[in-house]
Tab-separated table of C-alpha atoms in Angstrom:
chain	number	residue	atom	x	y	z
A	1	MET	CA	7.000	-33.627	24.866
A	2	ARG	CA	3.888	-34.895	26.619
A	3	GLU	CA	0.529	-33.256	27.215
A	4	PRO	CA	0.374	-31.943	30.805
A	5	ASP	CA	-1.189	-34.347	33.278
A	6	PHE	CA	-3.606	-32.088	35.149
A	7	ASN	CA	-4.724	-34.781	37.602
A	8	ASP	CA	-1.098	-35.367	38.543
A	9	LEU	CA	-0.617	-31.610	38.948
A	10	ALA	CA	-3.559	-31.409	41.370
A	11	ALA	CA	-2.235	-34.357	43.392
A	12	ARG	CA	1.267	-32.872	43.573
A	13	LEU	CA	-0.013	-29.471	44.681
A	14	LEU	CA	-2.151	-31.026	47.416
A	15	GLN	CA	0.717	-33.267	48.542
A	16	SER	CA	2.987	-30.249	48.871
A	17	GLY	CA	0.490	-28.649	51.266
A	18	ILE	CA	-1.205	-26.153	48.939
A	19	ALA	CA	-4.699	-25.326	50.212
A	20	PRO	CA	-7.316	-27.259	48.186
A	21	ARG	CA	-9.005	-23.979	47.151
A	22	HIS	CA	-5.788	-22.734	45.502
A	23	ALA	CA	-4.731	-26.153	44.176
A	24	HIS	CA	-8.012	-26.865	42.392
A	25	ARG	CA	-8.388	-23.334	41.062
A	26	THR	CA	-4.805	-23.337	39.767
A	27	VAL	CA	-5.387	-26.612	37.930
A	28	ASN	CA	-8.592	-25.259	36.371
A	29	GLU	CA	-6.856	-22.046	35.327
A	30	ILE	CA	-3.860	-23.924	33.906
A	31	ARG	CA	-6.177	-26.268	32.004
A	32	ASP	CA	-8.092	-23.315	30.526
A	33	HIS	CA	-4.811	-21.582	29.690
A	34	TYR	CA	-3.586	-24.715	27.923
A	35	ASP	CA	-6.869	-24.951	25.955
A	36	ASP	CA	-6.525	-21.278	24.958
A	37	LEU	CA	-2.970	-21.917	23.749
A	38	VAL	CA	-4.103	-24.945	21.741
A	39	ASP	CA	-6.971	-22.943	20.210
A	40	ALA	CA	-4.589	-20.093	19.289
A	41	ALA	CA	-2.199	-22.527	17.587
A	42	LEU	CA	-5.039	-24.238	15.727
A	43	GLU	CA	-6.223	-20.855	14.453
A	44	GLU	CA	-2.767	-20.426	12.914
A	45	GLY	CA	-3.396	-23.610	10.912
A	46	VAL	CA	-1.112	-25.901	12.922
A	47	SER	CA	-2.088	-29.575	13.269
A	48	ARG	CA	-3.755	-30.592	16.554
A	49	ARG	CA	-0.736	-32.638	17.620
A	50	LYS	CA	1.673	-29.766	17.011
A	51	ALA	CA	-0.731	-27.331	18.651
A	52	ARG	CA	-0.720	-29.449	21.818
A	53	LEU	CA	3.062	-29.723	21.814
A	54	ARG	CA	3.425	-25.995	21.338
A	55	ALA	CA	0.898	-25.279	24.084
A	56	ALA	CA	2.762	-27.550	26.528
A	57	HIS	CA	6.018	-25.779	25.658
A	58	GLU	CA	4.497	-22.321	26.127
A	59	LEU	CA	2.930	-23.275	29.441
A	60	GLY	CA	6.308	-24.214	30.906
A	61	ARG	CA	7.568	-27.081	33.054
A	62	ILE	CA	5.067	-28.539	35.489
A	63	ASP	CA	7.908	-29.066	38.003
A	64	ASP	CA	8.569	-25.296	37.974
A	65	LEU	CA	4.924	-24.569	38.648
A	66	VAL	CA	4.777	-26.992	41.577
A	67	ALA	CA	8.045	-25.597	42.966
A	68	GLU	CA	6.787	-22.015	42.592
A	69	MET	CA	3.515	-22.818	44.371
A	70	SER	CA	5.270	-24.786	47.125
A	71	ALA	CA	7.682	-21.916	47.776
A	72	ARG	CA	4.748	-19.623	48.625
A	73	ARG	CA	3.918	-20.213	52.252
A	74	GLU	CA	0.774	-18.100	52.112
A	75	LEU	CA	-0.836	-20.581	49.696
A	76	LYS	CA	-0.390	-23.525	52.041
A	77	THR	CA	-2.867	-24.948	54.511
A	78	TRP	CA	-2.687	-23.896	58.127
A	79	ALA	CA	-1.236	-27.262	59.183
A	80	PHE	CA	1.610	-26.981	56.648
A	81	ARG	CA	2.378	-23.393	57.692
A	82	TYR	CA	2.487	-24.179	61.399
A	83	PRO	CA	3.240	-27.920	61.632
A	84	ARG	CA	4.359	-27.837	65.282
A	85	ALA	CA	1.211	-26.028	66.362
A	86	ALA	CA	-0.889	-28.428	64.292
A	87	ILE	CA	0.598	-31.424	66.142
A	88	VAL	CA	-0.726	-29.959	69.398
A	89	VAL	CA	-3.942	-28.299	68.241
A	90	TYR	CA	-5.415	-31.109	66.112
A	91	PRO	CA	-5.429	-33.812	68.834
A	92	LEU	CA	-6.804	-31.303	71.376
A	93	ALA	CA	-9.512	-30.237	68.947
A	94	CYS	CA	-10.419	-33.892	68.364
A	95	LEU	CA	-10.714	-34.475	72.132
A	96	ALA	CA	-12.864	-31.371	72.512
A	97	VAL	CA	-15.149	-32.351	69.650
A	98	LEU	CA	-15.532	-36.003	70.716
A	99	PRO	CA	-18.243	-35.473	73.415
A	100	VAL	CA	-20.387	-33.293	71.145
A	101	ALA	CA	-19.872	-35.454	68.061
A	102	PRO	CA	-23.081	-37.506	68.680
A	103	VAL	CA	-25.083	-34.270	68.900
A	104	PHE	CA	-23.661	-33.052	65.589
A	105	ALA	CA	-24.263	-36.496	64.076
A	106	GLY	CA	-27.875	-36.322	65.299
A	107	ILE	CA	-28.371	-32.869	63.772
A	108	ALA	CA	-26.797	-33.987	60.518
A	109	ASN	CA	-29.042	-37.080	60.365
A	110	ALA	CA	-32.181	-35.480	61.828
A	111	PRO	CA	-34.673	-36.851	59.234
A	112	LEU	CA	-33.282	-40.371	59.643
A	113	LEU	CA	-33.478	-40.115	63.418
A	114	ALA	CA	-37.069	-38.794	63.218
A	115	ARG	CA	-38.101	-41.744	61.023
A	116	TRP	CA	-36.362	-44.167	63.398
A	117	GLY	CA	-38.088	-42.586	66.424
A	118	ALA	CA	-41.505	-42.683	64.716
A	119	SER	CA	-41.023	-46.371	63.796
A	120	LEU	CA	-40.017	-47.190	67.363
A	121	LEU	CA	-43.082	-45.384	68.731
A	122	ALA	CA	-45.419	-47.124	66.274
A	123	ALA	CA	-43.930	-50.525	67.134
A	124	GLY	CA	-44.358	-49.810	70.869
A	125	LEU	CA	-47.983	-48.736	70.441
A	126	PHE	CA	-48.745	-51.785	68.294
A	127	THR	CA	-47.184	-54.125	70.880
A	128	ALA	CA	-49.063	-52.391	73.712
A	129	ALA	CA	-52.343	-52.731	71.773
A	130	LEU	CA	-51.722	-56.452	71.212
A	131	LEU	CA	-50.954	-56.960	74.891
A	132	LEU	CA	-54.134	-55.052	75.841
A	133	VAL	CA	-56.252	-57.212	73.521
A	134	LEU	CA	-54.631	-60.333	75.000
A	135	GLN	CA	-55.255	-59.136	78.534
A	136	LEU	CA	-58.900	-58.290	77.794
A	137	SER	CA	-59.471	-61.624	76.116
A	138	ILE	CA	-58.075	-63.386	79.206
A	139	LEU	CA	-60.253	-61.309	81.532
A	140	PHE	CA	-63.508	-61.600	79.605
A	141	GLY	CA	-62.851	-64.729	77.581
B	1	MET	CA	6.140	-28.547	29.372
B	2	ALA	CA	9.617	-27.230	28.673
B	3	LYS	CA	10.098	-23.544	29.421
B	4	SER	CA	11.734	-22.598	32.660
B	5	ASN	CA	12.224	-19.260	34.411
B	6	PRO	CA	15.697	-17.968	35.204
B	7	PRO	CA	16.211	-16.980	38.832
B	8	PHE	CA	16.912	-13.315	38.004
B	9	MET	CA	13.275	-13.002	36.949
B	10	SER	CA	12.238	-13.097	40.587
B	11	GLY	CA	9.854	-10.222	41.349
B	12	VAL	CA	9.451	-9.159	37.729
B	13	PRO	CA	6.217	-11.079	37.045
B	14	GLU	CA	4.659	-9.525	40.165
B	15	LEU	CA	5.522	-6.017	39.044
B	16	LEU	CA	4.266	-6.593	35.497
B	17	LEU	CA	1.034	-8.221	36.651
B	18	LEU	CA	0.230	-5.394	39.050
B	19	ARG	CA	1.038	-2.802	36.397
B	20	LEU	CA	-1.209	-4.431	33.794
B	21	LEU	CA	-4.060	-4.972	36.242
B	22	ASP	CA	-3.889	-1.319	37.207
B	23	ASN	CA	-5.576	-0.584	33.851
B	24	ARG	CA	-8.378	-3.174	33.892
B	25	GLU	CA	-9.343	-6.631	35.160
B	26	MET	CA	-7.941	-9.586	33.208
B	27	TYR	CA	-7.679	-13.391	33.347
B	28	GLY	CA	-4.469	-15.435	33.208
B	29	TYR	CA	-4.142	-16.088	29.481
B	30	GLU	CA	-5.043	-12.482	28.699
B	31	LEU	CA	-2.400	-11.278	31.177
B	32	VAL	CA	0.345	-13.369	29.584
B	33	ARG	CA	-0.568	-12.047	26.116
B	34	SER	CA	-0.499	-8.505	27.511
B	35	ILE	CA	2.930	-9.056	29.139
B	36	LYS	CA	4.319	-10.284	25.814
B	37	GLU	CA	2.798	-7.350	23.997
B	38	ALA	CA	3.854	-4.757	26.577
B	39	THR	CA	7.447	-6.000	26.763
B	40	GLY	CA	7.838	-6.626	23.031
B	41	GLU	CA	8.276	-10.346	23.865
B	42	ALA	CA	11.548	-9.454	25.608
B	43	ILE	CA	10.364	-11.378	28.650
B	44	SER	CA	9.688	-15.024	27.988
B	45	LEU	CA	8.034	-16.742	30.915
B	46	GLY	CA	6.838	-20.280	31.325
B	47	GLU	CA	3.243	-19.091	31.151
B	48	GLY	CA	2.008	-21.293	33.998
B	49	VAL	CA	4.249	-19.472	36.432
B	50	ILE	CA	1.936	-16.466	36.626
B	51	TYR	CA	-0.741	-18.407	38.522
B	52	PRO	CA	1.254	-18.877	41.741
B	53	VAL	CA	2.037	-15.150	41.595
B	54	LEU	CA	-1.629	-14.235	41.032
B	55	HIS	CA	-2.834	-16.488	43.856
B	56	SER	CA	-0.161	-15.157	46.163
B	57	LEU	CA	-1.076	-11.545	45.398
B	58	GLU	CA	-4.728	-12.360	45.984
B	59	ARG	CA	-3.928	-14.080	49.286
B	60	THR	CA	-1.968	-11.058	50.486
B	61	GLY	CA	-4.773	-8.687	49.522
B	62	SER	CA	-3.180	-6.972	46.518
B	63	LEU	CA	-5.611	-8.549	44.065
B	64	GLN	CA	-9.171	-9.738	44.133
B	65	ALA	CA	-10.502	-12.548	41.968
B	66	ARG	CA	-13.980	-13.143	40.617
B	67	ARG	CA	-15.395	-15.880	38.425
B	68	LYS	CA	-17.085	-14.797	35.229
B	69	PRO	CA	-18.699	-17.085	32.615
B	70	VAL	CA	-17.330	-16.275	29.151
B	71	GLY	CA	-18.081	-18.331	26.025
B	72	GLY	CA	-18.954	-21.517	27.880
B	73	ARG	CA	-15.961	-21.288	30.212
B	74	THR	CA	-15.711	-19.817	33.679
B	75	ARG	CA	-12.788	-17.413	33.699
B	76	VAL	CA	-11.172	-16.124	36.863
B	77	TYR	CA	-10.706	-12.385	36.442
B	78	TYR	CA	-8.226	-10.524	38.631
B	79	SER	CA	-8.345	-6.860	39.554
B	80	LEU	CA	-6.194	-4.577	41.677
B	81	THR	CA	-7.246	-3.603	45.203
B	82	LYS	CA	-6.357	-0.376	46.994
B	83	GLN	CA	-3.623	-2.300	48.811
B	84	GLY	CA	-2.404	-3.600	45.446
B	85	ARG	CA	-2.029	-0.045	44.129
B	86	GLY	CA	0.195	0.751	47.092
B	87	ARG	CA	2.228	-2.392	46.463
B	88	LEU	CA	2.587	-1.404	42.791
B	89	ARG	CA	3.891	2.043	43.743
B	90	ASP	CA	6.458	0.481	46.107
B	91	LEU	CA	7.610	-2.042	43.517
B	92	GLN	CA	7.891	0.618	40.816
B	93	ASP	CA	9.999	2.796	43.117
B	94	ASP	CA	12.245	-0.190	43.966
B	95	TRP	CA	12.568	-1.124	40.326
B	96	ARG	CA	13.489	2.427	39.220
B	97	ARG	CA	16.075	2.680	42.000
B	98	ILE	CA	17.668	-0.653	41.011
B	99	GLN	CA	17.506	0.213	37.310
B	100	SER	CA	19.177	3.568	37.955
B	101	GLY	CA	21.898	1.908	40.033
B	102	ILE	CA	22.619	-0.705	37.391
B	103	GLU	CA	22.707	1.904	34.615
B	104	THR	CA	25.179	3.966	36.622
B	105	ALA	CA	27.339	0.891	37.167
B	106	LEU	CA	27.209	-0.057	33.484
B	107	GLU	CA	28.138	3.448	32.333
B	108	SER	CA	31.166	3.628	34.593
B	109	PRO	CA	32.476	0.056	34.852
B	110	GLY	CA	35.735	1.214	36.428
B	111	HIS	CA	33.834	2.339	39.533
B	112	ALA	CA	31.507	-0.627	39.678
């Protein structure tokens, strides 16, 4: 009997449509539960290897857990609960968001945009000053 | 992982979890130990199976969960909501009705 693969459990839960919040919390809880079972077995004087085997046995089959989670519609993401609606709503939402996406991108990258604007202004002023000096030197040179 | 859960156990973990959480808040491992203790180990669950039930009960408003740091780990403690108490009462009534029906059937097999 193998030690449970918690990364695989997380991937399987997410693939079956379980909301990330529930999937990640379940994996953390199962991992803690497994550690508690191992600790309890070790306290009884069992070897670490046997303690892990016993803990895996007590925890139950990972397939059962995935099946039990998948059977609960309320734990799934909105798109998995209403797939037909999602097919319609997601593309429409994308189209609606597209025109305002640059605004959101600008807000999200405001410091970068401010630095870029300041650099552009400084470069413009510097170029204008050079041109002015050139013009004056031509006029009075 | 080896233990599995027979299909006739459907609904039993929910009832037991609500009943135990009616007394005080608990986390998953603690709940499983309490189920074993309360049922005299008559009910043997694959222990991982309680988490889908807990999450489902939380999602439907019967339980609330809160994270609490204990001994270097962050435990998720579950407690019963007002709605959960109502759900517990309903489940207990259903269970007693079914239990009574089955007992009647077992005592008079000729009429079952």
